PDB file of C-alpha atoms and ligand atoms in Angstrom:
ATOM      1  CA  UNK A 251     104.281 194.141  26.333  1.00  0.00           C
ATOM      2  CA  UNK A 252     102.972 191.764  28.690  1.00  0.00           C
ATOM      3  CA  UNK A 253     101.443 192.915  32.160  1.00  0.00           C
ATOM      4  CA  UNK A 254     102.748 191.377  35.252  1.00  0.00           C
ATOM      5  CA  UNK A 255     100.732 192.043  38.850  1.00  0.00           C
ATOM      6  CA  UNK A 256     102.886 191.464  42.030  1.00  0.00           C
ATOM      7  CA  UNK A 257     100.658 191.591  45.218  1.00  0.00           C
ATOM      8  CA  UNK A 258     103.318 191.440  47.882  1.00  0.00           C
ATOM      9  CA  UNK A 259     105.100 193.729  50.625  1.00  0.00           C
ATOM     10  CA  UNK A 260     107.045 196.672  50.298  1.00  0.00           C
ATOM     11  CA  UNK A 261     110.647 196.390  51.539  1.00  0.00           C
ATOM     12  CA  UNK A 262     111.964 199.840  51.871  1.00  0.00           C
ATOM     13  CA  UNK A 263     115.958 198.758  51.323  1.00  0.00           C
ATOM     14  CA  UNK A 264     114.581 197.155  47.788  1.00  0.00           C
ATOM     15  CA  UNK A 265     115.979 193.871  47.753  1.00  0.00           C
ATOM     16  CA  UNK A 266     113.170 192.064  48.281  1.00  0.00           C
ATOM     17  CA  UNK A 267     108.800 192.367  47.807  1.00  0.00           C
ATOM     18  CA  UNK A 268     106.628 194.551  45.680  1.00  0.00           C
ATOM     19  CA  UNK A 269     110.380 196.745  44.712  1.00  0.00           C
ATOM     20  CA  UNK A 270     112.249 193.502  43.914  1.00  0.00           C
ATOM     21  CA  UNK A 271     109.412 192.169  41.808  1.00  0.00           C
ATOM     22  CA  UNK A 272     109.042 195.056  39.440  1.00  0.00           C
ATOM     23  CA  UNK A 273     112.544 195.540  39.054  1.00  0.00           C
ATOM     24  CA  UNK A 274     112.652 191.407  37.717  1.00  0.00           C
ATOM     25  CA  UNK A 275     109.684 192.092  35.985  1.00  0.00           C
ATOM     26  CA  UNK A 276     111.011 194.791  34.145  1.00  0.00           C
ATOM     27  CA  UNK A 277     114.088 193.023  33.504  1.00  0.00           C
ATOM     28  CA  UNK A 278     112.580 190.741  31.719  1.00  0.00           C
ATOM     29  CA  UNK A 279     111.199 192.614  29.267  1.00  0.00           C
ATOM     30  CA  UNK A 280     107.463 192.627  31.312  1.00  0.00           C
ATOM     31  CA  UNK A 281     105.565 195.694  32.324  1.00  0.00           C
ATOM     32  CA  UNK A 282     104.780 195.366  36.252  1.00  0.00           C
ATOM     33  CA  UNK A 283     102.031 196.861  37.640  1.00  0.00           C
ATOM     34  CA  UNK A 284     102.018 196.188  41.947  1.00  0.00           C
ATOM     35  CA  UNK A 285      99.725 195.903  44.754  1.00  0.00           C
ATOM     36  CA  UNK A 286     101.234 196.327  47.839  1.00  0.00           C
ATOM     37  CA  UNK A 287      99.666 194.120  51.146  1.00  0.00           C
ATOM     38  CA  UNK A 288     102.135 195.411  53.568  1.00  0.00           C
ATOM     39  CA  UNK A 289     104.426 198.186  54.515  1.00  0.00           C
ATOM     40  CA  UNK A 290     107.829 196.354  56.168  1.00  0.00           C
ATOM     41  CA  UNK A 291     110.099 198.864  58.079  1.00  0.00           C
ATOM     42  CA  UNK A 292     113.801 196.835  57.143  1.00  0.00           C
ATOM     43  CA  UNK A 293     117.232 197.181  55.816  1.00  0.00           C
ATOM     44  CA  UNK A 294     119.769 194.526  55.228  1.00  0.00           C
ATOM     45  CA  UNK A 295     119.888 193.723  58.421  1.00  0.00           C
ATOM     46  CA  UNK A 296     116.661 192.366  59.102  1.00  0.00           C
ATOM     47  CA  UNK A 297     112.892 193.176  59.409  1.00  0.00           C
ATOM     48  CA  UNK A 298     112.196 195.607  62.480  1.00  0.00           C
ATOM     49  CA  UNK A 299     108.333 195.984  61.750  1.00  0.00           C
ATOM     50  CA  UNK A 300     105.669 195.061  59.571  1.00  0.00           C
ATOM     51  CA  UNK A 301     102.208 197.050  59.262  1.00  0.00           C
ATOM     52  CA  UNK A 302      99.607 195.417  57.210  1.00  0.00           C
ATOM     53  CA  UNK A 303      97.526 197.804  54.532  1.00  0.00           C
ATOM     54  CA  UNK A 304      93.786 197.952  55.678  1.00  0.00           C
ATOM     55  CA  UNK A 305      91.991 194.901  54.091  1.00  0.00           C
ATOM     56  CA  UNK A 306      89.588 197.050  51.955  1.00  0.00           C
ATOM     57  CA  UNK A 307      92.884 198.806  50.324  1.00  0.00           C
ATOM     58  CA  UNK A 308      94.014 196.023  49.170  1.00  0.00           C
ATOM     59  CA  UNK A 309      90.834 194.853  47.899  1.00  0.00           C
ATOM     60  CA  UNK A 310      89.985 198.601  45.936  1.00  0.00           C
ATOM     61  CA  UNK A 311      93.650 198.228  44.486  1.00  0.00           C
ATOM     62  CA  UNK A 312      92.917 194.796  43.296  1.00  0.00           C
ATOM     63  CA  UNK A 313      89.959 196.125  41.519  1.00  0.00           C
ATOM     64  CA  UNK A 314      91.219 199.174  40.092  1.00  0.00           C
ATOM     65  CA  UNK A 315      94.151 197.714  38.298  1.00  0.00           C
ATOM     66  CA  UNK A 316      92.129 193.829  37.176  1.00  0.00           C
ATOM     67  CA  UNK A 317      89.370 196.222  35.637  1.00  0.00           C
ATOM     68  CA  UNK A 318      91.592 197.526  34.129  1.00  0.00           C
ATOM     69  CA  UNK A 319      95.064 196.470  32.859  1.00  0.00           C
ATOM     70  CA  UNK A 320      94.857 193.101  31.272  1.00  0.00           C
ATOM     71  CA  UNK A 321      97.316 191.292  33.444  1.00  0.00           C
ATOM     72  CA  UNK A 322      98.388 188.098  31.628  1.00  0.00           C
ATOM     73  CA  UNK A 323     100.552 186.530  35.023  1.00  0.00           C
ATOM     74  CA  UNK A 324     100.494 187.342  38.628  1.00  0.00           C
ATOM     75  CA  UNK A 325     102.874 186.686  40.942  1.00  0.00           C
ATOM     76  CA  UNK A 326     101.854 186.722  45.309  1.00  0.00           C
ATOM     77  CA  UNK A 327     104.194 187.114  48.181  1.00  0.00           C
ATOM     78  CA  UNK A 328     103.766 188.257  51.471  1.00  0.00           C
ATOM     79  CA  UNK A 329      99.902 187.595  52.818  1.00  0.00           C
ATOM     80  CA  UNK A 330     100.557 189.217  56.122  1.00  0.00           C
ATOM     81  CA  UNK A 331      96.613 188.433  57.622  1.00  0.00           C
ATOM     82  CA  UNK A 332      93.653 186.489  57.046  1.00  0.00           C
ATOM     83  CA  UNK A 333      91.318 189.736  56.250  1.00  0.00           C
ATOM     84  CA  UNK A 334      93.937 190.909  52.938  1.00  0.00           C
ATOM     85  CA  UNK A 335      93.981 187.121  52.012  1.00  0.00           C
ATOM     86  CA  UNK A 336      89.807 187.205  51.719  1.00  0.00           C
ATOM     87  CA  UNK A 337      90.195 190.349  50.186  1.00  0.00           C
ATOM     88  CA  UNK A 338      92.580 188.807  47.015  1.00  0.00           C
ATOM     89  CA  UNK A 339      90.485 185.271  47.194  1.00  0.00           C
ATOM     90  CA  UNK A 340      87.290 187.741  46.821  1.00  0.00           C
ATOM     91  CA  UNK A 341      88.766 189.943  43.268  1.00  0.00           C
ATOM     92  CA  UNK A 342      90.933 186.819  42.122  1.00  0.00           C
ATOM     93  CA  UNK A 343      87.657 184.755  42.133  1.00  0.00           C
ATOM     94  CA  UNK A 344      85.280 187.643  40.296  1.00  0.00           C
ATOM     95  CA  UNK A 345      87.637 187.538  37.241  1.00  0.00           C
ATOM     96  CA  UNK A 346      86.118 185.716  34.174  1.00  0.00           C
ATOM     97  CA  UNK A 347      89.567 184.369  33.240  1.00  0.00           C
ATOM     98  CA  UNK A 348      92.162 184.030  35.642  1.00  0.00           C
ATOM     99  CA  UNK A 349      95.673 183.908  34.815  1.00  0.00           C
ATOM    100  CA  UNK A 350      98.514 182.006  35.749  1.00  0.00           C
ATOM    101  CA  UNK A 351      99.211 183.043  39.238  1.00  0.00           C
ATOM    102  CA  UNK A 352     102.704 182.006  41.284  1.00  0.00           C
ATOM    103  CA  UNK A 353     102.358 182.174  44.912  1.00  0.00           C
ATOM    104  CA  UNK A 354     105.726 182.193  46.914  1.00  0.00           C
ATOM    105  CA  UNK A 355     104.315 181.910  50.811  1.00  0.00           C
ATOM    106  CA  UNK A 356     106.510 183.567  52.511  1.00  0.00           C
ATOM    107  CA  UNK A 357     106.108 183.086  56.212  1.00  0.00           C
ATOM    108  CA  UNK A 358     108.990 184.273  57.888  1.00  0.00           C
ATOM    109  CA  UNK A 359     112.407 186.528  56.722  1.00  0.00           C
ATOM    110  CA  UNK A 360     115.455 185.005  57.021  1.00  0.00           C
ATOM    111  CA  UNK A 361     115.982 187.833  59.956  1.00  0.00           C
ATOM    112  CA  UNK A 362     113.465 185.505  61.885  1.00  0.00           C
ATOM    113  CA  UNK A 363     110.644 187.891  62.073  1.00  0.00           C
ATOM    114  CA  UNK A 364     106.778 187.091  60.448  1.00  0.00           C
ATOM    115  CA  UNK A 365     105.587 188.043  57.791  1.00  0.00           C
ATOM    116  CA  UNK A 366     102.273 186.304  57.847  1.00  0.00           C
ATOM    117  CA  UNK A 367      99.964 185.752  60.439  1.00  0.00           C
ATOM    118  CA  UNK A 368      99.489 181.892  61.863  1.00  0.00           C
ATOM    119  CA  UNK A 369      96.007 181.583  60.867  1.00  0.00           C
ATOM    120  CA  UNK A 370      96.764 183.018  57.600  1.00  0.00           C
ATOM    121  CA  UNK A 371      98.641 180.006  56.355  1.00  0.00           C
ATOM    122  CA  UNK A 372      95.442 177.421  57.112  1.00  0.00           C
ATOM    123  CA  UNK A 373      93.042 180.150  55.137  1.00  0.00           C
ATOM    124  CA  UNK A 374      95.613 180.420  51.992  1.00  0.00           C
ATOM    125  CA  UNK A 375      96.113 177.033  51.710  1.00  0.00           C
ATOM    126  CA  UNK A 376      92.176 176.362  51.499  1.00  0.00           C
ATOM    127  CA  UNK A 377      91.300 179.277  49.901  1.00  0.00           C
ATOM    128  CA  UNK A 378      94.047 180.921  47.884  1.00  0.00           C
ATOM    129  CA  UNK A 379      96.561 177.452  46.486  1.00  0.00           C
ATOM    130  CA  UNK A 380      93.344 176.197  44.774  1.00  0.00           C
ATOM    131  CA  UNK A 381      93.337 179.763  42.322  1.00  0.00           C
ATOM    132  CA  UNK A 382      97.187 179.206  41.804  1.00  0.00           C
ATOM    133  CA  UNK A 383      99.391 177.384  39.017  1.00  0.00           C
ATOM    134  CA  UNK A 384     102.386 177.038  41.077  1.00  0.00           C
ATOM    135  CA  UNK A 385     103.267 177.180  44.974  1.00  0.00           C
ATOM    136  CA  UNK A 386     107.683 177.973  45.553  1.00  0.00           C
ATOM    137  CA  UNK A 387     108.171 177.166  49.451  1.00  0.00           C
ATOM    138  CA  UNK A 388     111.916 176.813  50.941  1.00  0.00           C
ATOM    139  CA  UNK A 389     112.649 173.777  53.058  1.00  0.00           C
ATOM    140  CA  UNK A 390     111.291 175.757  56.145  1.00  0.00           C
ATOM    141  CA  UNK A 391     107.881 176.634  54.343  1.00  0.00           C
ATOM    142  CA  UNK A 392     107.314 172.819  53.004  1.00  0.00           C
ATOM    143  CA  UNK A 393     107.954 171.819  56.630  1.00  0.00           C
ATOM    144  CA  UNK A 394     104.961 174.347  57.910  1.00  0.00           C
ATOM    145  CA  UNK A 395     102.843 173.516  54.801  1.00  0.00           C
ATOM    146  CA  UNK A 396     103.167 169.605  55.560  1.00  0.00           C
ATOM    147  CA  UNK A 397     102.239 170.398  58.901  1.00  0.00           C
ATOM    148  CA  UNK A 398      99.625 172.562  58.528  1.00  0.00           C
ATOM    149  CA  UNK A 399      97.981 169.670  55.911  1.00  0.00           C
ATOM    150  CA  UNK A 400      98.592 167.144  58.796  1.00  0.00           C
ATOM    151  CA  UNK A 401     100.549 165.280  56.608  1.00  0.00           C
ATOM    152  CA  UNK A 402     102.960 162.489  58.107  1.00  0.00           C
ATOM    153  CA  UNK A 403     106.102 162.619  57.754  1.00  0.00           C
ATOM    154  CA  UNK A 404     107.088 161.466  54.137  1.00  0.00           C
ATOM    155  CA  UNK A 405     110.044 162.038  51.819  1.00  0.00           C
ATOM    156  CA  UNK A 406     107.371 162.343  48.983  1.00  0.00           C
ATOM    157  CA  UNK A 407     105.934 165.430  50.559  1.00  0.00           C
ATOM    158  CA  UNK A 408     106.177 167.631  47.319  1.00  0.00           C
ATOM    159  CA  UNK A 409     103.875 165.018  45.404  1.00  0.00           C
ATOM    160  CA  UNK A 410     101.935 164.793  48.505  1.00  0.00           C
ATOM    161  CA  UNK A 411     101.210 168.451  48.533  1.00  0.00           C
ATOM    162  CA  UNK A 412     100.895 168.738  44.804  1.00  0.00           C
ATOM    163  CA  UNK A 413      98.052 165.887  45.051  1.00  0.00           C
ATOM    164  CA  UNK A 414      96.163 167.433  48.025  1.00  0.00           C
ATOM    165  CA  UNK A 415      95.800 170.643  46.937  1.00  0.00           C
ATOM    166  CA  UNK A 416      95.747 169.966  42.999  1.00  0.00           C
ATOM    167  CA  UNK A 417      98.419 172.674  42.084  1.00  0.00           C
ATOM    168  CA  UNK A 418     102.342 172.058  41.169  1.00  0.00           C
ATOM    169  CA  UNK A 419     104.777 172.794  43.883  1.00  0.00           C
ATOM    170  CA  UNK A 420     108.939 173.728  43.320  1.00  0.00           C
ATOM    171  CA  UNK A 421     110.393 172.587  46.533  1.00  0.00           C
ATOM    172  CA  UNK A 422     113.889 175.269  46.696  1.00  0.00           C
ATOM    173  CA  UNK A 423     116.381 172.978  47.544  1.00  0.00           C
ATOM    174  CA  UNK A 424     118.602 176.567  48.613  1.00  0.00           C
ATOM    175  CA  UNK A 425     118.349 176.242  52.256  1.00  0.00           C
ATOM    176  CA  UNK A 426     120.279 172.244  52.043  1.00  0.00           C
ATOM    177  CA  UNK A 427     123.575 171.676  52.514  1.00  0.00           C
ATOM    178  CA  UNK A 428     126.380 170.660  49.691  1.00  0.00           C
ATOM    179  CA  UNK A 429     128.035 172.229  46.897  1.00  0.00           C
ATOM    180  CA  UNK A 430     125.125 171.801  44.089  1.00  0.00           C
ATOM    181  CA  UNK A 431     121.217 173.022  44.960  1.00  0.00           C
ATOM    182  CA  UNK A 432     117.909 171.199  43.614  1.00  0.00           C
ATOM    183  CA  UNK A 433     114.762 172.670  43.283  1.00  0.00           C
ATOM    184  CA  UNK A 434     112.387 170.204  42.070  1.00  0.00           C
ATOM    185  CA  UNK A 435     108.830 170.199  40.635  1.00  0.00           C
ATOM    186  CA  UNK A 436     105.961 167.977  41.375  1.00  0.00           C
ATOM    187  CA  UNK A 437     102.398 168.424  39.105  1.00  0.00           C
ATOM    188  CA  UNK A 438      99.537 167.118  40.143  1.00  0.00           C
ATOM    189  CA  UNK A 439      99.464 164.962  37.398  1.00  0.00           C
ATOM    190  CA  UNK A 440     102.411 162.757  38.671  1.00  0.00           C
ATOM    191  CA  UNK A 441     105.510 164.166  36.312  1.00  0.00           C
ATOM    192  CA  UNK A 442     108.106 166.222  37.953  1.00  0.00           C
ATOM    193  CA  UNK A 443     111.260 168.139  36.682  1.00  0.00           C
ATOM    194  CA  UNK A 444     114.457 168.432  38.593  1.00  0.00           C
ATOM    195  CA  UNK A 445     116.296 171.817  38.293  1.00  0.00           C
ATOM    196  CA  UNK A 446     119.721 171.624  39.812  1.00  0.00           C
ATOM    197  CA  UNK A 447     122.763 174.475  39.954  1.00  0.00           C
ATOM    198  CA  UNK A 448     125.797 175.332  41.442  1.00  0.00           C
ATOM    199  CA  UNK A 449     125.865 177.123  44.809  1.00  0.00           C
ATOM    200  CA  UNK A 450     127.364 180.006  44.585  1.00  0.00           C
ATOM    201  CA  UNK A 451     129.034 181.378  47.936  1.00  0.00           C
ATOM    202  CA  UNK A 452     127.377 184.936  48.503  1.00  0.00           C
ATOM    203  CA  UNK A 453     126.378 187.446  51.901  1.00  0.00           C
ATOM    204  CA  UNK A 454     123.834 189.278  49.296  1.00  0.00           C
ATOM    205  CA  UNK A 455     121.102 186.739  48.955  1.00  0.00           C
ATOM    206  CA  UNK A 456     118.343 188.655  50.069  1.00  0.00           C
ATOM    207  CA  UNK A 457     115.637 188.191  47.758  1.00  0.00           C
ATOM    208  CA  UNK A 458     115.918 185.325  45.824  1.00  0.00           C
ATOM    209  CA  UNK A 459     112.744 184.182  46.212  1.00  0.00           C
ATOM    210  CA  UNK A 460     110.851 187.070  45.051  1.00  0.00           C
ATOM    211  CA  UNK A 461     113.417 186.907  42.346  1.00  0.00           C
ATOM    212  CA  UNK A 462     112.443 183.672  41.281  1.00  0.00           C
ATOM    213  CA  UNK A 463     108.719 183.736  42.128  1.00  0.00           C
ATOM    214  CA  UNK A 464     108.350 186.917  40.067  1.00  0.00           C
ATOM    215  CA  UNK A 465     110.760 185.762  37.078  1.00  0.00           C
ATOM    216  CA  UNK A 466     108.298 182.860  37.038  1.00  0.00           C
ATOM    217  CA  UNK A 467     105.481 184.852  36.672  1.00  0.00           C
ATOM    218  CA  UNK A 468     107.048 186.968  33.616  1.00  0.00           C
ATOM    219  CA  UNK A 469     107.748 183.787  31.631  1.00  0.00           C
ATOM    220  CA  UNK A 470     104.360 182.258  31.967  1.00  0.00           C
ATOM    221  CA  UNK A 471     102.891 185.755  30.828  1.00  0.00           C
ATOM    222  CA  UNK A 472     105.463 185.773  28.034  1.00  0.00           C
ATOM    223  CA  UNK A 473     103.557 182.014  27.425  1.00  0.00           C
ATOM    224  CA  UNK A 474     106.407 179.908  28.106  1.00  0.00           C
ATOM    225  CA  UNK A 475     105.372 176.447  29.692  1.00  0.00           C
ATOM    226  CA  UNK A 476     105.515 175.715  33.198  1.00  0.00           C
ATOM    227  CA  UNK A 477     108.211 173.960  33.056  1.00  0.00           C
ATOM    228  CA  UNK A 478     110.400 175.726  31.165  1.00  0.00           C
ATOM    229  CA  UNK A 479     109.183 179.107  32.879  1.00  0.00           C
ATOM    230  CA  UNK A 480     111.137 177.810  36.059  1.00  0.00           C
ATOM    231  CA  UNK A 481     114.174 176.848  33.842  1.00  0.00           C
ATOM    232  CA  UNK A 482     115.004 180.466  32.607  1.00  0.00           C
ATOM    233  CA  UNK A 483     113.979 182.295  35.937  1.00  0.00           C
ATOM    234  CA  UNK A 484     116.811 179.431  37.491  1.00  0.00           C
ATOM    235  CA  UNK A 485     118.965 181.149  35.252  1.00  0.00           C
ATOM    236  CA  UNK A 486     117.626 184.325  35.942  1.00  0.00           C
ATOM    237  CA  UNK A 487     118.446 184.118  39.753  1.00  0.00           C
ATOM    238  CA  UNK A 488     121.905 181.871  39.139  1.00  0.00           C
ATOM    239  CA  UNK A 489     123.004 185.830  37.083  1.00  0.00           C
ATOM    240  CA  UNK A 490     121.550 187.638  39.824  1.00  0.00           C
ATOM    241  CA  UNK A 491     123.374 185.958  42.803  1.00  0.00           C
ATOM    242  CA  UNK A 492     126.326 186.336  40.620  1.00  0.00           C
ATOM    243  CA  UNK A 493     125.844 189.755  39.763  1.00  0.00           C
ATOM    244  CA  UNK A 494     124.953 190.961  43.386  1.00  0.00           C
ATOM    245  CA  UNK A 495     128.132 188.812  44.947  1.00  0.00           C
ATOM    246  CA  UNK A 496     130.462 191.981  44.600  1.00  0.00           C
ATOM    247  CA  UNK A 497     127.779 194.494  45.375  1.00  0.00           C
ATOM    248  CA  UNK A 498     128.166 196.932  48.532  1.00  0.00           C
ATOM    249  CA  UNK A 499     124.714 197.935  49.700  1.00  0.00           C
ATOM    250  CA  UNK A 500     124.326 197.718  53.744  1.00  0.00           C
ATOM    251  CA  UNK A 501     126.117 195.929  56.076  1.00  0.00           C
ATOM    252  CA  UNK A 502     124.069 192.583  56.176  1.00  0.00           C
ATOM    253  CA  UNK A 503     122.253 190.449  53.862  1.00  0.00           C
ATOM    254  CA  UNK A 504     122.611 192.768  50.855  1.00  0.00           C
ATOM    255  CA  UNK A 505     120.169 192.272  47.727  1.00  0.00           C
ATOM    256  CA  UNK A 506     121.212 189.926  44.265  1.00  0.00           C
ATOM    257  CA  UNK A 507     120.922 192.147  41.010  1.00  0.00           C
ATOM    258  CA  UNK A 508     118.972 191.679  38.198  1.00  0.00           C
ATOM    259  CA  UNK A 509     119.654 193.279  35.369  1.00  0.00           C
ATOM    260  CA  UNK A 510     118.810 193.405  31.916  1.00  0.00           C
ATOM    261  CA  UNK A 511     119.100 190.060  31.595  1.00  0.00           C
ATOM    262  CA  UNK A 512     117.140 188.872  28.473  1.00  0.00           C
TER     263      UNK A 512
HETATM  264  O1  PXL V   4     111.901 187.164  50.818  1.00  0.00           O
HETATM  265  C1  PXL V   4     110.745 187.125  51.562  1.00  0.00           C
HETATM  266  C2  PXL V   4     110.123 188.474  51.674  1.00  0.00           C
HETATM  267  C3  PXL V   4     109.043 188.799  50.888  1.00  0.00           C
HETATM  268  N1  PXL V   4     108.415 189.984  50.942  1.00  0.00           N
HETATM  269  C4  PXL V   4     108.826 190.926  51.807  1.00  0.00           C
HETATM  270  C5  PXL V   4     109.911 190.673  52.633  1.00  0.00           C
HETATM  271  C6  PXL V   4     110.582 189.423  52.559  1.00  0.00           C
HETATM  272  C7  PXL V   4     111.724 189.148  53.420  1.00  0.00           C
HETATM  273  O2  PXL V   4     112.189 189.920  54.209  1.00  0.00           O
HETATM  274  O3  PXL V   4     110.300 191.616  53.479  1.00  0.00           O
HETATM  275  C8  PXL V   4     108.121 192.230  51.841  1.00  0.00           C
END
């Protein structure tokens, strides 16, 4: 069975982060072993707090599990300050072989709170897209990453990115308007690949992007390609939204489901 490392945040209602991640990972048929970077305090209806875990904890968990469990895929969320971000660039970089890593930079919850530091995002870009295969921001995120690049204004910016920093980006199309979505790919290497799907009309869509992020992750430890590693975790989180539509947990932004969906 293939090992699958999420470093991300804990979200204590389970719809999102490090609890999220494993349950996709194990979904899919992966074994998911998890380093958590943060402890949120939330529930459906938003983020109230978020306390990150001491630098030097993240960096001894890191180490224990990469020496060893031989982790064939990683998946990174939630990077909540510059001192746990050194501390993964620092263990990610001592490995002999590193494998395919997804990073989904989340910056801030849909509740409007952060979840990373300002001067975080300038360090990961430099430091932490170089290590990575693939980088999944939402509209919002591209718009902070193009910024933070001082990039002009371009509707290229997904090649743009992909160029500077050498690493394929999917651009989630989720937070546009209309009735179909399109998430589209962009290698450095020029090609892209356009992945588009219904919208389906849901109040549980908290944590889709872990969803997909970590779904990614499985398939490229389960040696799919790239490309078509993004096509069945689209699938993966089309089910899920489905599957969560009906589901009663909270009163806000309830969670999608994954289940066994191999
Ligand atoms: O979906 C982004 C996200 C990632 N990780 C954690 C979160 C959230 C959103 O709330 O709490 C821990």
């Amino acid at each position: 069975m293939e090992i699958v490392l999420s470093i991300a945040g804990s979200d204590p209602s389970a719809g999102a982060g490090i609890q999220q991640d494993l349950k996709t990972i194990t979904a899919l048929g992966g074994y998911g072993a998890t380093v958590i970077t943060a402890l949120t305090t939330q529930n459906t209806m938003g983020v109230q707090s978020v306390m990150p875990v001491p630098h030097s904890v993240v960096r001894s968990q890191l180490h224990a599990i990469l020496s060893d469990l031989d982790v064939k895929a990683i998946k990174i969320g939630q990077i909540p300050n510059v001192e746990v971000a050194q501390a993964i660039v620092a263990e990610l970089s001592a490995l002999e072989h590193i494998p395919p890593i997804v990073l989904d930079p989340v910056m801030i919850s849909t509740s409007g709170h952060r979840l990373m530091s300002e001067e975080s995002i300038a360090y990961i870009c430099q430091n932490i897209f170089p290590l990575c295969t693939i980088i999944t921001p939402n509209i919002p995120e591209t718009q902070t990453l193009q910024n933070q690049s001082g990039m002009p204004m371009s509707s290229d910016v997904g090649m743009a990115l992909a160029k500077l920093y050498n690493v394929a980006f999917l651009l989630k199309g989720g937070h546009a308007q209309g009735s179909q979505m399109t998430d589209i790919l962009y290698m450095p290497n020029g090609n892209t690949a356009t992945y588009t799907s219904e919208r389906i009309v849901s109040h549980n869509l908290h944590g889709t992007g872990c969803t997909l992020s970590s779904a990614i992750a499985t398939f490229l430890a389960q040696d799919a390609t790239l490309v078509e590693a993004i096509s069945k975790a689209k699938d993966v989180i089309s089910s899920a939204i489905i599957r969560g539509k009906d589901l009663d947990i909270g009163k806000g932004n309830g969670p999608v489901w994954v289940d066994f969906l191999r």
